[in-house]
Amino acid sequence: MTPGSQHNDDTSTQRLRSDAERNRGRIIAAARKVFARDGLNASMASVARETGVGIATMFRHFPTKEELVAAVFADRMDAYADAVATALADPDPWNGFAGYIETACAMQAADYGFADVLTTTFPSAEAMEGRRNEALEGMLQLSARAKAAGRLREDFDSTDIALLLMANAGVVNVTGGAAPDAWRRFVALFIQSLEAPARGPLPAPPDHDALHQAMLRTSPDGTTEPDTTG
Amino acid sequence: MTPGSQHNDDTSTQRLRSDAERNRGRIIAAARKVFARDGLNASMASVARETGVGIATMFRHFPTKEELVAAVFADRMDAYADAVATALADPDPWNGFAGYIETACAMQAADYGFADVLTTTFPSAEAMEGRRNEALEGMLQLSARAKAAGRLREDFDSTDIALLLMANAGVVNVTGGAAPDAWRRFVALFIQSLEAPARGPLPAPPDHDALHQAMLRTSPDGTTEPDTTG
């Protein structure tokens, strides 16, 4: 190989790389829009259509929806984890706890795709799962503080928040368009149910492993059908 | 036309009719299974596959998913409306109210398709909507009784139940397979939040018309894409 052809190869490789990066960025931007509008069960094909690229280009950049989801929601998951630090800085343990729940639910209301991301585990997206675990650790500290202050019911379990996030995803998915603030009342009621003292006994929380298993879904509707639309 | 040919026509018409009825019954049975497993956003094509008929036969019997849904869930909507009468017969107004909520949420947990039906309005399915309205009327009586007895918070609104049903659909859709009893704890918490006296003020309930508008969706994911799979 001569230095000249080396140079030419570098230039065309660079051009290919920069084309690829541009396409990748366009796909992420389009996917953000489609997931926010339709939720995570939007098809890869509908993201390709929105981007204006072929389905083959789509899959070359993101062989699985999990990889696309991780790329699209990395910044939101960062904000979610950062919100715990803010909540832990609140001198009032109950305000910190309740405020964090409201923030998380507001993030779901603002983005239906993220509403589903918060209740779905993506084992191969290690960076995103790392932030999710940080958020969980922070939530455990928040709830321990609120219990110690006598403001949170003693039988509160961290899985109660997972259930709330699944529930709120259900609320915002139906009401988001026509009644966009409906989730606020639902979440306010739920938060009041967590205040100490408990009004009565509760069924046992779900097993943590079982709940983790439930969150291992690649799409919210559990679809395994091949994606052939579009 | 001779009497003989008349007779033959009758026979073949009868045979066609009975074939059609058998197919219709098979489609309904298959759809019940598919909707229970995958929720209402299961495609008409996947119901056709489950039935073992072509998509054309499918659409000849049920030109819209709304008609298929109404046929599949007529008996469950009957049971849902009948449960109000049972609850109103309970001498304890709070037990009647809370018991009805548990019954409705248990019906959602037992059938993901019905979970979505309870939070979706199908204007052309008049018989089904009639039963839904009966259930709503009964719920208004139940809540009035429970408020009069001082057991239900004064600011309870009937839309709180609609929000709960949307929320519980979100919970059972994620947890149903791996943690099938998780909804019980979630619903118990929510019911406790409704007990009088109120723990604090709440954001205003959503506008009834806006909530009705939100429930006017033909599929839970709002999909309007043509159904071309299968």
Short mmCIF file of C-alpha atoms in Angstrom, two decimals:
data_model
loop_
_atom_site.label_atom_id
_atom_site.label_comp_id
_atom_site.label_asym_id
_atom_site.label_seq_id
_atom_site.Cartn_x
_atom_site.Cartn_y
_atom_site.Cartn_z
CA MET A 1 0.00 0.00 0.00
CA THR A 2 1.48 3.38 -1.02
CA PRO A 3 1.27 6.47 1.16
CA GLY A 4 -1.07 7.97 -1.48
CA SER A 5 -3.62 5.20 -1.34
CA GLN A 6 -3.27 5.21 2.43
CA HIS A 7 -4.25 8.89 2.40
CA ASN A 8 -7.20 8.22 0.06
CA ASP A 9 -8.37 5.36 2.23
CA ASP A 10 -8.23 7.57 5.28
CA THR A 11 -10.29 10.29 3.60
CA SER A 12 -13.00 7.97 2.38
CA THR A 13 -13.01 6.12 5.69
CA GLN A 14 -13.40 9.44 7.45
CA ARG A 15 -16.22 10.42 5.12
CA LEU A 16 -17.95 7.08 5.71
CA ARG A 17 -17.51 7.53 9.45
CA SER A 18 -18.92 11.01 9.45
CA ASP A 19 -21.88 9.90 7.28
CA ALA A 20 -22.46 7.05 9.70
CA GLU A 21 -22.31 9.35 12.69
CA ARG A 22 -24.74 11.76 11.09
CA ASN A 23 -27.15 8.92 10.35
CA ARG A 24 -26.79 7.62 13.86
CA GLY A 25 -27.60 11.05 15.27
CA ARG A 26 -30.63 11.40 12.99
CA ILE A 27 -31.93 7.98 14.02
CA ILE A 28 -31.59 8.83 17.70
CA ALA A 29 -33.40 12.15 17.24
CA ALA A 30 -36.23 10.49 15.30
CA ALA A 31 -36.48 7.64 17.80
CA ARG A 32 -36.70 10.13 20.67
CA LYS A 33 -39.70 11.72 18.95
CA VAL A 34 -41.39 8.42 18.07
CA PHE A 35 -40.87 6.84 21.52
CA ALA A 36 -42.08 10.01 23.27
CA ARG A 37 -45.25 9.95 21.17
CA ASP A 38 -45.99 6.22 20.92
CA GLY A 39 -44.11 4.63 23.81
CA LEU A 40 -41.45 1.96 23.61
CA ASN A 41 -43.58 -0.46 21.65
CA ALA A 42 -43.18 1.75 18.60
CA SER A 43 -41.61 -0.43 15.93
CA MET A 44 -38.05 -0.10 14.61
CA ALA A 45 -39.74 0.33 11.21
CA SER A 46 -41.67 3.39 12.34
CA VAL A 47 -38.42 4.92 13.63
CA ALA A 48 -36.78 4.20 10.26
CA ARG A 49 -39.71 5.88 8.47
CA GLU A 50 -39.52 8.91 10.76
CA THR A 51 -35.75 9.16 10.16
CA GLY A 52 -36.12 8.71 6.42
CA VAL A 53 -33.65 5.81 6.24
CA GLY A 54 -34.17 2.23 5.15
CA ILE A 55 -34.74 -0.50 7.70
CA ALA A 56 -31.34 -2.04 6.81
CA THR A 57 -29.50 1.18 7.73
CA MET A 58 -31.52 1.27 10.91
CA PHE A 59 -30.49 -2.23 11.96
CA ARG A 60 -26.86 -1.63 10.94
CA HIS A 61 -26.66 1.17 13.51
CA PHE A 62 -28.86 -0.48 16.15
CA PRO A 63 -29.05 -4.26 15.77
CA THR A 64 -31.53 -4.45 18.68
CA LYS A 65 -34.19 -2.14 20.02
CA GLU A 66 -32.45 -2.37 23.41
CA GLU A 67 -29.38 -0.60 21.98
CA LEU A 68 -31.53 2.08 20.40
CA VAL A 69 -33.47 2.60 23.63
CA ALA A 70 -30.24 2.92 25.62
CA ALA A 71 -28.88 5.53 23.20
CA VAL A 72 -32.11 7.55 23.20
CA PHE A 73 -32.73 7.60 26.95
CA ALA A 74 -29.20 7.86 28.36
CA ASP A 75 -29.61 11.55 29.25
CA ARG A 76 -33.04 11.06 30.81
CA MET A 77 -31.81 8.19 32.95
CA ASP A 78 -28.95 10.46 34.05
CA ALA A 79 -31.46 13.14 35.08
CA TYR A 80 -33.52 10.51 36.93
CA ALA A 81 -30.51 9.34 38.93
CA ASP A 82 -29.36 12.93 39.56
CA ALA A 83 -32.81 13.78 40.98
CA VAL A 84 -32.14 11.42 43.91
CA ALA A 85 -29.12 13.46 44.94
CA THR A 86 -31.29 16.59 44.90
CA ALA A 87 -33.95 14.83 46.99
CA LEU A 88 -31.37 13.61 49.52
CA ALA A 89 -30.21 17.19 49.95
CA ASP A 90 -33.70 18.24 51.10
CA PRO A 91 -33.53 18.82 54.88
CA ASP A 92 -37.11 17.52 55.27
CA PRO A 93 -37.01 13.73 54.78
CA TRP A 94 -40.68 13.49 53.77
CA ASN A 95 -40.49 16.37 51.32
CA GLY A 96 -37.39 14.80 49.79
CA PHE A 97 -39.08 11.41 49.46
CA ALA A 98 -42.40 12.69 48.11
CA GLY A 99 -40.68 15.23 45.87
CA TYR A 100 -38.54 12.54 44.26
CA ILE A 101 -41.63 10.45 43.49
CA GLU A 102 -43.31 13.46 41.91
CA THR A 103 -40.22 14.21 39.83
CA ALA A 104 -39.99 10.65 38.55
CA CYS A 105 -43.70 10.59 37.68
CA ALA A 106 -43.45 13.99 35.98
CA MET A 107 -40.62 12.62 33.82
CA GLN A 108 -42.94 9.77 32.83
CA ALA A 109 -45.74 12.20 31.98
CA ALA A 110 -43.37 14.25 29.82
CA ASP A 111 -42.21 11.25 27.79
CA TYR A 112 -44.26 8.07 27.31
CA GLY A 113 -41.18 6.23 26.11
CA PHE A 114 -39.33 7.08 29.31
CA ALA A 115 -42.41 6.05 31.30
CA ASP A 116 -41.85 2.55 29.95
CA VAL A 117 -38.05 2.72 30.32
CA LEU A 118 -38.47 3.28 34.06
CA THR A 119 -40.35 -0.02 34.36
CA THR A 120 -38.27 -2.09 31.96
CA THR A 121 -34.86 -3.65 32.59
CA PHE A 122 -32.34 -3.74 29.74
CA PRO A 123 -29.57 -6.06 30.98
CA SER A 124 -27.22 -5.41 28.05
CA ALA A 125 -27.42 -1.61 28.47
CA GLU A 126 -24.93 -1.58 31.32
CA ALA A 127 -24.43 2.16 31.65
CA MET A 128 -28.17 2.79 31.82
CA GLU A 129 -28.72 -0.03 34.30
CA GLY A 130 -25.87 1.39 36.40
CA ARG A 131 -27.71 4.72 36.69
CA ARG A 132 -30.96 2.90 37.48
CA ASN A 133 -29.23 1.07 40.33
CA GLU A 134 -27.83 4.36 41.63
CA ALA A 135 -31.36 5.74 41.66
CA LEU A 136 -32.60 2.67 43.54
CA GLU A 137 -29.80 3.02 46.13
CA GLY A 138 -30.74 6.66 46.61
CA MET A 139 -34.41 5.76 46.94
CA LEU A 140 -33.52 3.26 49.68
CA GLN A 141 -31.70 6.04 51.55
CA LEU A 142 -34.61 8.43 51.02
CA SER A 143 -37.13 5.92 52.35
CA ALA A 144 -34.92 4.98 55.32
CA ARG A 145 -34.66 8.69 56.25
CA ALA A 146 -38.42 9.21 55.89
CA LYS A 147 -39.15 6.11 58.01
CA ALA A 148 -36.68 7.23 60.69
CA ALA A 149 -38.46 10.60 60.79
CA GLY A 150 -41.76 8.77 61.37
CA ARG A 151 -43.28 10.16 58.19
CA LEU A 152 -43.23 7.07 55.93
CA ARG A 153 -45.24 3.96 56.86
CA GLU A 154 -43.03 1.26 58.36
CA ASP A 155 -44.22 -1.43 55.92
CA PHE A 156 -43.15 0.60 52.87
CA ASP A 157 -41.09 -1.50 50.48
CA SER A 158 -38.96 -0.26 47.59
CA THR A 159 -41.08 -2.37 45.23
CA ASP A 160 -43.98 -0.03 46.04
CA ILE A 161 -42.21 2.60 43.94
CA ALA A 162 -41.73 0.14 41.08
CA LEU A 163 -45.48 -0.60 41.22
CA LEU A 164 -46.27 3.13 41.25
CA LEU A 165 -44.09 3.73 38.19
CA MET A 166 -45.84 0.91 36.32
CA ALA A 167 -49.20 2.33 37.40
CA ASN A 168 -48.35 5.89 36.43
CA ALA A 169 -47.14 4.67 33.04
CA GLY A 170 -50.63 3.19 32.60
CA VAL A 171 -52.23 6.51 33.58
CA VAL A 172 -50.09 8.75 31.35
CA ASN A 173 -50.36 6.38 28.41
CA VAL A 174 -54.16 6.74 28.39
CA THR A 175 -54.63 10.30 29.63
CA GLY A 176 -51.52 12.03 28.29
CA GLY A 177 -53.14 13.53 25.22
CA ALA A 178 -56.58 14.58 26.44
CA ALA A 179 -56.09 15.04 30.20
CA PRO A 180 -52.35 15.70 30.57
CA ASP A 181 -52.48 16.62 34.28
CA ALA A 182 -54.62 13.69 35.44
CA TRP A 183 -51.52 11.83 36.69
CA ARG A 184 -50.91 14.56 39.32
CA ARG A 185 -54.05 13.65 41.25
CA PHE A 186 -53.37 9.92 40.95
CA VAL A 187 -49.80 10.31 42.22
CA ALA A 188 -50.88 12.65 45.05
CA LEU A 189 -53.37 10.01 46.25
CA PHE A 190 -50.71 7.31 46.13
CA ILE A 191 -48.19 9.41 48.05
CA GLN A 192 -50.81 10.05 50.76
CA SER A 193 -51.29 6.28 51.07
CA LEU A 194 -47.61 5.96 52.00
CA GLU A 195 -47.73 8.47 54.85
CA ALA A 196 -47.32 7.19 58.39
CA PRO A 197 -49.15 5.95 60.30
CA ALA A 198 -50.40 3.14 58.08
CA ARG A 199 -54.19 3.04 57.74
CA GLY A 200 -54.21 -0.74 57.79
CA PRO A 201 -52.24 -3.85 56.87
CA LEU A 202 -51.20 -4.58 53.29
CA PRO A 203 -50.66 -7.73 51.25
CA ALA A 204 -46.96 -8.68 51.18
CA PRO A 205 -44.87 -6.88 48.55
CA PRO A 206 -43.92 -8.89 45.47
CA ASP A 207 -40.71 -10.88 45.63
CA HIS A 208 -37.85 -8.64 44.41
CA ASP A 209 -36.52 -11.25 41.99
CA ALA A 210 -39.99 -11.87 40.55
CA LEU A 211 -40.46 -8.15 40.01
CA HIS A 212 -37.06 -7.91 38.31
CA GLN A 213 -38.13 -10.82 36.10
CA ALA A 214 -41.35 -8.95 35.23
CA MET A 215 -39.31 -5.91 34.19
CA LEU A 216 -37.23 -8.03 31.79
CA ARG A 217 -39.33 -7.34 28.74
CA THR A 218 -38.01 -6.06 25.49
CA SER A 219 -41.20 -4.21 24.68
CA PRO A 220 -44.06 -3.17 26.94
CA ASP A 221 -46.61 -5.30 25.14
CA GLY A 222 -44.35 -8.33 25.30
CA THR A 223 -44.46 -8.54 21.53
CA THR A 224 -42.18 -11.14 20.05
CA GLU A 225 -43.65 -11.00 16.57
CA PRO A 226 -41.23 -10.08 13.81
CA ASP A 227 -41.39 -6.42 12.97
CA THR A 228 -42.58 -6.40 9.36
CA THR A 229 -44.67 -3.25 9.17
CA GLY A 230 -43.50 -0.51 6.89
CA MET B 1 -87.83 -21.59 -9.41
CA THR B 2 -89.04 -25.13 -8.67
CA PRO B 3 -89.74 -26.39 -5.18
CA GLY B 4 -86.76 -28.73 -5.63
CA SER B 5 -84.22 -25.99 -6.36
CA GLN B 6 -85.75 -23.91 -3.56
CA HIS B 7 -85.07 -26.78 -1.18
CA ASN B 8 -81.46 -27.12 -2.39
CA ASP B 9 -80.89 -23.39 -2.00
CA ASP B 10 -82.20 -23.51 1.56
CA THR B 11 -79.94 -26.40 2.42
CA SER B 12 -76.81 -24.82 1.04
CA THR B 13 -77.71 -21.47 2.60
CA GLN B 14 -78.18 -23.22 5.91
CA ARG B 15 -74.85 -24.95 5.52
CA LEU B 16 -73.12 -21.68 4.70
CA ARG B 17 -74.75 -20.05 7.70
CA SER B 18 -73.75 -22.80 10.06
CA ASP B 19 -70.16 -22.73 8.70
CA ALA B 20 -70.12 -18.99 9.23
CA GLU B 21 -71.43 -19.31 12.77
CA ARG B 22 -68.85 -21.95 13.58
CA ASN B 23 -66.07 -19.73 12.22
CA ARG B 24 -67.40 -16.78 14.16
CA GLY B 25 -67.38 -18.82 17.36
CA ARG B 26 -63.86 -20.04 16.69
CA ILE B 27 -62.62 -16.51 16.06
CA ILE B 28 -64.18 -15.28 19.30
CA ALA B 29 -62.63 -18.14 21.29
CA ALA B 30 -59.20 -17.51 19.75
CA ALA B 31 -59.47 -13.74 20.25
CA ARG B 32 -60.39 -14.26 23.91
CA LYS B 33 -57.17 -16.25 24.35
CA VAL B 34 -54.99 -13.78 22.40
CA PHE B 35 -56.40 -10.65 24.10
CA ALA B 36 -56.10 -12.26 27.54
CA ARG B 37 -52.46 -13.04 26.85
CA ASP B 38 -51.31 -9.99 24.88
CA GLY B 39 -53.85 -7.28 25.71
CA LEU B 40 -56.07 -5.39 23.29
CA ASN B 41 -53.20 -4.23 21.11
CA ALA B 42 -52.84 -7.76 19.78
CA SER B 43 -53.29 -7.53 16.03
CA MET B 44 -56.28 -8.86 14.06
CA ALA B 45 -53.68 -10.88 12.15
CA SER B 46 -52.48 -12.64 15.29
CA VAL B 47 -56.10 -13.53 16.13
CA ALA B 48 -56.55 -14.90 12.59
CA ARG B 49 -53.37 -17.00 13.00
CA GLU B 50 -54.54 -18.31 16.37
CA THR B 51 -57.93 -19.21 14.85
CA GLY B 52 -56.37 -20.81 11.80
CA VAL B 53 -58.38 -18.72 9.32
CA GLY B 54 -57.23 -16.24 6.71
CA ILE B 55 -57.24 -12.54 7.42
CA ALA B 56 -60.02 -12.05 4.83
CA THR B 57 -62.35 -14.42 6.73
CA MET B 58 -61.44 -12.59 9.89
CA PHE B 59 -62.42 -9.20 8.49
CA ARG B 60 -65.61 -10.59 6.89
CA HIS B 61 -66.84 -11.57 10.37
CA PHE B 62 -65.43 -8.56 12.23
CA PRO B 63 -64.78 -5.59 9.95
CA THR B 64 -63.31 -3.62 12.89
CA LYS B 65 -61.43 -4.58 16.01
CA GLU B 66 -64.11 -2.73 17.99
CA GLU B 67 -66.73 -5.27 16.88
CA LEU B 68 -64.46 -8.17 17.76
CA VAL B 69 -63.68 -6.68 21.18
CA ALA B 70 -67.38 -6.18 21.91
CA ALA B 71 -68.16 -9.80 21.00
CA VAL B 72 -65.30 -11.19 23.06
CA PHE B 73 -65.88 -9.16 26.24
CA ALA B 74 -69.68 -8.96 26.39
CA ASP B 75 -69.89 -11.54 29.19
CA ARG B 76 -67.10 -9.97 31.23
CA MET B 77 -68.65 -6.52 30.98
CA ASP B 78 -71.91 -8.11 32.19
CA ALA B 79 -70.10 -9.57 35.20
CA TYR B 80 -68.47 -6.18 35.88
CA ALA B 81 -71.85 -4.41 35.90
CA ASP B 82 -73.45 -7.20 37.97
CA ALA B 83 -70.71 -6.83 40.61
CA VAL B 84 -72.03 -3.35 41.43
CA ALA B 85 -75.41 -4.78 42.41
CA THR B 86 -73.62 -7.21 44.74
CA ALA B 87 -71.59 -4.36 46.25
CA LEU B 88 -74.69 -2.22 46.79
CA ALA B 89 -76.27 -5.12 48.69
CA ASP B 90 -73.41 -5.05 51.22
CA PRO B 91 -74.79 -3.55 54.45
CA ASP B 92 -71.39 -1.90 55.15
CA PRO B 93 -70.99 1.00 52.70
CA TRP B 94 -67.19 1.01 52.91
CA ASN B 95 -66.88 -2.75 52.48
CA GLY B 96 -69.19 -2.52 49.48
CA PHE B 97 -67.18 0.30 47.93
CA ALA B 98 -63.73 -1.19 48.58
CA GLY B 99 -64.91 -4.69 47.64
CA TYR B 100 -66.18 -3.48 44.29
CA ILE B 101 -62.84 -1.84 43.51
CA GLU B 102 -61.02 -5.07 44.39
CA THR B 103 -63.39 -7.10 42.23
CA ALA B 104 -62.88 -4.81 39.23
CA CYS B 105 -59.09 -4.87 39.66
CA ALA B 106 -59.12 -8.67 40.06
CA MET B 107 -61.00 -8.93 36.75
CA GLN B 108 -58.23 -6.85 35.17
CA ALA B 109 -55.55 -9.09 36.65
CA ALA B 110 -57.30 -12.19 35.33
CA ASP B 111 -57.51 -10.87 31.78
CA TYR B 112 -55.13 -8.28 30.32
CA GLY B 113 -57.51 -7.67 27.44
CA PHE B 114 -60.32 -6.83 29.84
CA ALA B 115 -57.92 -4.61 31.80
CA ASP B 116 -57.70 -2.45 28.69
CA VAL B 117 -61.43 -2.75 27.90
CA LEU B 118 -62.24 -1.18 31.28
CA THR B 119 -60.25 1.92 30.32
CA THR B 120 -61.27 2.18 26.67
CA THR B 121 -64.56 3.50 25.29
CA PHE B 122 -66.05 1.82 22.22
CA PRO B 123 -68.85 4.16 21.07
CA SER B 124 -70.22 1.82 18.38
CA ALA B 125 -70.50 -1.12 20.82
CA GLU B 126 -73.76 0.15 22.31
CA ALA B 127 -74.69 -2.86 24.43
CA MET B 128 -71.25 -2.95 26.05
CA GLU B 129 -71.24 0.80 26.67
CA GLY B 130 -74.70 0.48 28.22
CA ARG B 131 -73.39 -1.98 30.79
CA ARG B 132 -70.38 0.26 31.43
CA ASN B 133 -72.72 3.16 32.15
CA GLU B 134 -74.75 0.97 34.51
CA ALA B 135 -71.55 0.15 36.37
CA LEU B 136 -70.69 3.86 36.58
CA GLU B 137 -74.16 4.69 37.94
CA GLY B 138 -73.77 1.98 40.56
CA MET B 139 -70.29 3.26 41.47
CA LEU B 140 -71.75 6.74 42.01
CA GLN B 141 -74.31 5.24 44.41
CA LEU B 142 -71.62 3.22 46.18
CA SER B 143 -69.43 6.26 46.65
CA ALA B 144 -72.34 8.44 47.81
CA ARG B 145 -73.22 5.79 50.44
CA ALA B 146 -69.59 5.52 51.59
CA LYS B 147 -69.27 9.32 51.82
CA ALA B 148 -72.55 9.57 53.76
CA ALA B 149 -71.21 6.98 56.20
CA GLY B 150 -68.09 9.13 56.69
CA ARG B 151 -65.79 6.39 55.41
CA LEU B 152 -64.85 7.78 51.97
CA ARG B 153 -62.95 11.08 51.66
CA GLU B 154 -65.24 13.95 50.72
CA ASP B 155 -63.13 15.02 47.73
CA PHE B 156 -63.38 11.58 46.09
CA ASP B 157 -64.39 11.88 42.44
CA SER B 158 -65.64 9.09 40.15
CA THR B 159 -62.70 9.80 37.83
CA ASP B 160 -60.42 8.54 40.63
CA ILE B 161 -61.69 5.05 39.84
CA ALA B 162 -61.04 5.52 36.13
CA LEU B 163 -57.46 6.57 36.99
CA LEU B 164 -57.08 3.54 39.26
CA LEU B 165 -58.25 1.19 36.51
CA MET B 166 -55.74 2.72 34.06
CA ALA B 167 -53.03 2.43 36.71
CA ASN B 168 -53.87 -1.16 37.59
CA ALA B 169 -53.85 -2.07 33.89
CA GLY B 170 -50.29 -0.74 33.84
CA VAL B 171 -49.38 -2.86 36.87
CA VAL B 172 -50.92 -6.13 35.66
CA ASN B 173 -49.53 -5.70 32.16
CA VAL B 174 -45.98 -5.66 33.51
CA THR B 175 -46.23 -7.94 36.55
CA GLY B 176 -48.92 -10.40 35.44
CA GLY B 177 -46.57 -13.15 34.34
CA ALA B 178 -43.79 -13.06 36.93
CA ALA B 179 -45.46 -11.47 39.99
CA PRO B 180 -49.18 -12.16 39.47
CA ASP B 181 -50.28 -10.94 42.92
CA ALA B 182 -48.36 -7.66 42.91
CA TRP B 183 -51.51 -5.72 41.97
CA ARG B 184 -53.13 -6.65 45.30
CA ARG B 185 -50.69 -4.57 47.28
CA PHE B 186 -50.88 -1.68 44.85
CA VAL B 187 -54.70 -1.63 44.96
CA ALA B 188 -54.77 -1.99 48.76
CA LEU B 189 -52.54 1.09 49.06
CA PHE B 190 -54.76 3.05 46.70
CA ILE B 191 -57.94 2.08 48.56
CA GLN B 192 -56.36 3.23 51.84
CA SER B 193 -55.65 6.61 50.22
CA LEU B 194 -59.39 7.03 49.64
CA GLU B 195 -60.41 6.45 53.26
CA ALA B 196 -61.76 9.40 55.24
CA PRO B 197 -60.50 11.61 56.63
CA ALA B 198 -58.36 12.90 53.78
CA ARG B 199 -54.66 13.16 54.65
CA GLY B 200 -54.31 16.35 52.64
CA PRO B 201 -55.60 18.29 49.67
CA LEU B 202 -55.40 16.90 46.13
CA PRO B 203 -54.99 18.41 42.68
CA ALA B 204 -58.38 18.82 40.96
CA PRO B 205 -59.72 15.73 39.21
CA PRO B 206 -59.48 15.67 35.42
CA ASP B 207 -62.38 17.11 33.47
CA HIS B 208 -64.92 14.32 32.84
CA ASP B 209 -65.19 15.09 29.13
CA ALA B 210 -61.41 15.16 28.73
CA LEU B 211 -61.13 11.80 30.45
CA HIS B 212 -63.83 10.36 28.19
CA GLN B 213 -61.88 11.72 25.23
CA ALA B 214 -58.74 10.00 26.52
CA MET B 215 -60.63 6.69 26.70
CA LEU B 216 -61.65 6.97 23.04
CA ARG B 217 -58.78 4.94 21.68
CA THR B 218 -59.09 1.93 19.49
CA SER B 219 -55.97 0.31 20.81
CA PRO B 220 -54.07 0.87 24.06
CA ASP B 221 -50.91 1.99 22.32
CA GLY B 222 -52.81 4.41 20.12
CA THR B 223 -51.55 2.59 17.05
CA THR B 224 -53.13 3.74 13.83
CA GLU B 225 -50.68 1.98 11.56
CA PRO B 226 -52.20 -0.48 9.11
CA ASP B 227 -52.13 -4.01 10.42
CA THR B 228 -49.94 -5.82 7.90
CA THR B 229 -48.21 -8.42 10.03
CA GLY B 230 -48.97 -12.05 9.37
#
